[in-house]
Short mmCIF file of C-alpha atoms in Angstrom, two decimals:
data_model
loop_
_atom_site.label_atom_id
_atom_site.label_comp_id
_atom_site.label_asym_id
_atom_site.label_seq_id
_atom_site.Cartn_x
_atom_site.Cartn_y
_atom_site.Cartn_z
CA MET A 1 121.15 102.45 88.97
CA ALA A 2 122.39 104.09 91.83
CA ASP A 3 123.77 102.30 95.16
CA PRO A 4 120.49 101.96 97.29
CA GLN A 5 122.72 101.99 100.29
CA THR A 6 124.24 104.99 99.34
CA LEU A 7 121.14 106.83 99.18
CA VAL A 8 119.96 105.38 102.27
CA GLU A 9 122.97 106.59 104.36
CA LYS A 10 122.30 110.45 102.80
CA LEU A 11 118.48 110.27 103.33
CA GLN A 12 119.60 109.36 107.54
CA ALA A 13 122.39 111.99 107.32
CA ARG A 14 120.04 114.42 105.93
CA PHE A 15 116.70 113.97 107.77
CA GLY A 16 117.94 112.12 111.17
CA ASP A 17 115.20 111.77 113.48
CA ALA A 18 112.48 113.06 110.95
CA LEU A 19 112.54 109.60 109.76
CA LEU A 20 110.77 107.28 111.74
CA GLU A 21 111.83 104.62 109.68
CA CYS A 22 114.40 104.13 107.10
CA LYS A 23 115.49 100.63 105.74
CA LEU A 24 116.69 98.69 102.38
CA GLU A 25 114.96 95.42 101.62
CA LEU A 26 115.28 93.28 98.64
CA GLY A 27 116.66 96.51 96.62
CA GLU A 28 114.04 99.05 97.70
CA ILE A 29 114.13 101.72 100.05
CA THR A 30 111.22 102.79 102.06
CA ILE A 31 111.26 105.61 105.01
CA GLU A 32 108.43 106.63 107.14
CA ILE A 33 107.53 110.39 107.94
CA SER A 34 105.19 112.29 110.23
CA PRO A 35 102.45 114.26 108.32
CA ASP A 36 103.93 117.39 110.44
CA ARG A 37 107.22 116.94 108.87
CA ALA A 38 106.07 115.39 105.33
CA LEU A 39 105.72 118.84 103.31
CA ASP A 40 109.12 119.78 104.27
CA ILE A 41 110.65 116.99 103.61
CA PHE A 42 108.95 116.32 100.26
CA THR A 43 110.14 119.59 99.02
CA ALA A 44 114.01 118.63 100.29
CA LEU A 45 113.75 115.19 98.43
CA ARG A 46 112.53 117.16 95.36
CA ASP A 47 114.78 120.04 95.18
CA GLU A 48 118.11 119.25 96.71
CA PRO A 49 120.46 118.08 94.41
CA GLU A 50 121.54 114.87 95.75
CA PHE A 51 117.86 113.39 96.09
CA ALA A 52 116.30 115.12 92.93
CA PHE A 53 113.10 113.24 93.05
CA GLU A 54 111.29 114.89 89.89
CA GLN A 55 109.10 112.97 89.48
CA ALA A 56 106.18 111.44 92.14
CA MET A 57 104.95 108.21 90.32
CA ASP A 58 101.99 107.14 92.64
CA VAL A 59 100.17 107.52 95.97
CA CYS A 60 97.80 104.89 97.48
CA GLY A 61 96.04 104.76 100.40
CA VAL A 62 96.44 101.24 102.88
CA ASP A 63 94.47 100.11 105.75
CA TYR A 64 96.42 98.34 108.03
CA ALA A 65 93.69 97.09 109.99
CA ALA A 66 93.47 93.72 110.63
CA TYR A 67 97.23 93.46 109.07
CA GLY A 68 98.55 90.01 108.25
CA ASP A 69 94.86 88.26 109.44
CA VAL A 70 93.88 85.62 107.05
CA GLU A 71 91.11 83.10 106.99
CA TRP A 72 93.13 80.43 104.16
CA ALA A 73 94.96 77.19 105.73
CA THR A 74 98.00 78.22 103.41
CA ASN A 75 100.33 75.37 104.95
CA GLU A 76 98.09 72.62 104.78
CA SER A 77 95.92 70.55 102.36
CA THR A 78 92.99 68.65 102.46
CA ASP A 79 93.54 64.98 101.30
CA LYS A 80 92.48 66.40 97.85
CA GLY A 81 95.56 68.16 97.32
CA PHE A 82 94.30 71.88 97.53
CA SER A 83 94.13 74.67 100.64
CA ARG A 84 90.68 75.95 101.79
CA GLY A 85 89.42 78.68 103.61
CA VAL A 86 88.85 77.42 107.38
CA VAL A 87 86.72 80.68 109.12
CA GLU A 88 85.36 83.87 107.85
CA ARG A 89 87.18 86.21 109.65
CA ALA A 90 88.72 88.55 107.34
CA PRO A 91 86.98 92.26 107.64
CA GLY A 92 84.21 93.01 105.39
CA ARG A 93 82.95 89.65 105.26
CA GLY A 94 80.60 89.77 108.37
CA GLN A 95 79.93 91.95 111.53
CA PRO A 96 82.11 90.21 114.21
CA ALA A 97 84.68 90.38 111.79
CA VAL A 98 84.23 94.23 110.93
CA GLN A 99 84.82 95.02 115.01
CA GLN A 100 87.72 93.11 115.39
CA ALA A 101 89.16 94.69 112.53
CA VAL A 102 88.36 98.18 114.05
CA GLY A 103 90.57 99.59 116.25
CA GLN A 104 93.63 97.38 115.08
CA THR A 105 96.62 99.48 113.74
CA PHE A 106 100.23 98.75 112.31
CA ALA A 107 102.82 98.06 114.78
CA GLY A 108 100.78 101.00 116.94
CA LYS A 109 101.70 103.74 114.30
CA GLY A 110 98.02 104.04 112.94
CA ARG A 111 95.22 102.29 110.91
CA PHE A 112 95.93 104.63 107.16
CA ALA A 113 98.61 105.67 105.56
CA ALA A 114 99.55 107.45 102.21
CA VAL A 115 102.24 105.68 100.68
CA TYR A 116 104.51 107.68 98.05
CA GLN A 117 106.93 106.07 94.79
CA LEU A 118 109.33 108.81 94.05
CA LEU A 119 111.60 108.72 91.10
CA SER A 120 114.88 110.40 90.41
CA VAL A 121 115.30 110.62 86.28
CA SER A 122 118.41 112.17 86.43
CA LEU A 123 119.98 110.19 88.98
CA ASN A 124 117.98 107.00 88.52
CA HIS A 125 117.14 106.56 91.97
CA ARG A 126 113.64 105.71 93.41
CA VAL A 127 112.31 105.81 97.10
CA ARG A 128 108.98 104.93 98.84
CA VAL A 129 107.51 106.95 101.56
CA ARG A 130 104.81 106.24 103.80
CA VAL A 131 102.74 108.79 105.84
CA PHE A 132 100.31 107.47 108.69
CA ALA A 133 97.64 109.78 109.40
CA ALA A 134 97.48 110.73 113.45
CA ASP A 135 93.66 109.96 113.67
CA ASP A 136 92.05 106.57 112.30
CA GLU A 137 88.57 108.59 112.68
CA PHE A 138 89.39 111.10 110.30
CA PRO A 139 92.61 110.42 108.97
CA VAL A 140 94.68 113.50 107.43
CA VAL A 141 97.75 113.65 105.60
CA PRO A 142 99.30 117.04 103.45
CA SER A 143 98.65 117.26 99.83
CA VAL A 144 101.77 117.21 97.63
CA VAL A 145 99.83 118.57 94.32
CA ASP A 146 101.52 121.76 94.91
CA LEU A 147 104.86 119.86 94.76
CA TRP A 148 104.28 117.40 91.87
CA SER A 149 100.98 118.01 90.18
CA SER A 150 100.66 114.80 88.92
CA MET A 151 99.63 113.50 92.28
CA ASN A 152 96.11 115.16 92.00
CA TRP A 153 94.04 112.32 90.65
CA PHE A 154 96.00 109.65 92.60
CA GLU A 155 94.98 111.69 96.03
CA ARG A 156 91.42 112.09 94.54
CA GLU A 157 91.71 108.46 94.27
CA ALA A 158 92.89 107.44 97.87
CA PHE A 159 90.46 110.16 99.43
CA ASP A 160 87.34 107.87 97.38
CA LEU A 161 88.83 104.27 98.51
CA PHE A 162 90.01 104.91 101.47
CA GLY A 163 88.93 108.20 103.21
CA ILE A 164 92.11 109.72 103.17
CA MET A 165 92.08 113.66 103.39
CA PHE A 166 94.49 115.34 101.52
CA GLU A 167 94.53 119.08 103.43
CA GLY A 168 95.33 121.71 100.83
CA HIS A 169 94.26 119.60 97.82
CA PRO A 170 92.56 122.05 95.20
CA ASP A 171 89.84 119.50 94.13
CA LEU A 172 89.10 116.59 96.78
CA ARG A 173 85.97 114.86 95.58
CA ARG A 174 85.39 110.93 94.44
CA ILE A 175 86.77 110.15 91.23
CA LEU A 176 85.47 106.25 91.06
CA THR A 177 82.68 105.47 92.98
CA ASP A 178 78.97 106.65 91.71
CA TYR A 179 77.43 109.80 92.86
CA GLY A 180 75.80 109.76 96.35
CA PHE A 181 78.06 106.52 97.12
CA ILE A 182 78.00 106.33 100.86
CA GLY A 183 81.28 104.55 102.32
CA HIS A 184 85.02 103.96 100.81
CA PRO A 185 85.26 100.58 99.44
CA PHE A 186 88.72 99.81 100.17
CA ARG A 187 88.51 100.10 104.07
CA LYS A 188 89.12 96.70 105.68
CA ASP A 189 85.21 97.02 107.33
CA PHE A 190 83.45 97.83 103.78
CA PRO A 191 81.49 94.92 103.43
CA LEU A 192 83.04 92.73 100.44
CA ILE A 193 79.28 92.69 98.76
CA GLY A 194 78.77 95.74 99.07
CA ASN A 195 75.87 97.82 101.18
CA VAL A 196 73.41 98.01 97.55
CA GLU A 197 73.22 96.71 94.16
CA MET A 198 71.90 98.65 91.46
CA ARG A 199 69.93 97.41 88.18
CA TYR A 200 67.98 99.15 85.25
CA ASP A 201 64.15 99.47 86.02
CA PRO A 202 63.12 99.63 82.60
CA GLU A 203 59.14 100.28 84.38
CA ARG A 204 60.88 103.21 85.70
CA GLY A 205 63.16 104.26 82.75
CA ARG A 206 66.12 104.82 85.17
CA VAL A 207 68.86 103.16 87.65
CA VAL A 208 67.60 101.90 90.80
CA TYR A 209 69.11 100.91 93.95
CA GLU A 210 68.20 97.73 96.07
CA PRO A 211 69.50 96.25 99.38
CA VAL A 212 72.07 93.10 98.32
CA SER A 213 70.42 90.10 97.18
CA ILE A 214 73.43 87.85 97.87
CA GLU A 215 75.20 86.66 100.98
CA PRO A 216 79.14 86.79 101.97
CA ARG A 217 80.69 83.18 101.45
CA VAL A 218 84.24 81.81 101.44
CA LEU A 219 85.23 80.86 97.81
CA VAL A 220 87.65 77.74 97.62
CA PRO A 221 90.36 78.39 95.49
CA ARG A 222 91.75 75.18 93.85
CA VAL A 223 96.04 75.44 94.66
CA ILE A 224 97.24 71.87 92.73
CA ARG A 225 100.44 70.89 95.02
CA LYS A 226 103.34 69.05 92.96
CA ASP A 227 102.95 66.58 95.87
CA ASN A 228 103.46 62.38 95.10
CA ARG A 229 100.62 61.63 97.62
CA TYR A 230 98.06 63.13 94.90
CA LEU A 231 99.50 61.44 91.94
CA SER A 232 97.88 58.65 90.23
CA GLN A 233 99.45 55.40 90.63
CA PRO A 234 100.41 53.37 88.39
CA HIS A 235 98.54 50.09 87.14
#
């Protein structure tokens, strides 16, 4: 595999200030670019011999609202030896948490991002490319389908689950959710229990939609800890 640090230096030398971020962590390279420069940079990454990223392996959406905010007491344990959720503050659990999440961004960069994984088979190196949408209310990033046709369904998935619009996509429509589905289920402010539930009604002879009949709750994961305080004492 090519030396990652060498690739970082090539990226910085080639694109300069066009890279909003370029870092090497745990042997993986991540660069961040703006939507208005994205197509030019993606084209260079694909076509220029020193990069030669012939394949785009994946693109996923990310919702950075309430990033890093968790409801689990992971650094503490009860006298039974496992952690508990302490407060229902995760986005999607209730209206207060939803209101808290909406409007939050990741380090002031934005709420929604599309993250691409590029692979150079010929040069044996990889890079992760992150593109933040400029508008949180209507997130838009350029489509790369014309550069890598394999991204067609991946961009549709990110649109379906996160509501990220890919400008220039030839057939941007839902791919996983049901016909007439409202909302985007991977957004942090989407209720974890959903908005409706469906079942087959034998009297009507069709599937019907009804209000959700369950209430959100905090589950208790049991985390066994290797701690002498919780071991049985010998008789």
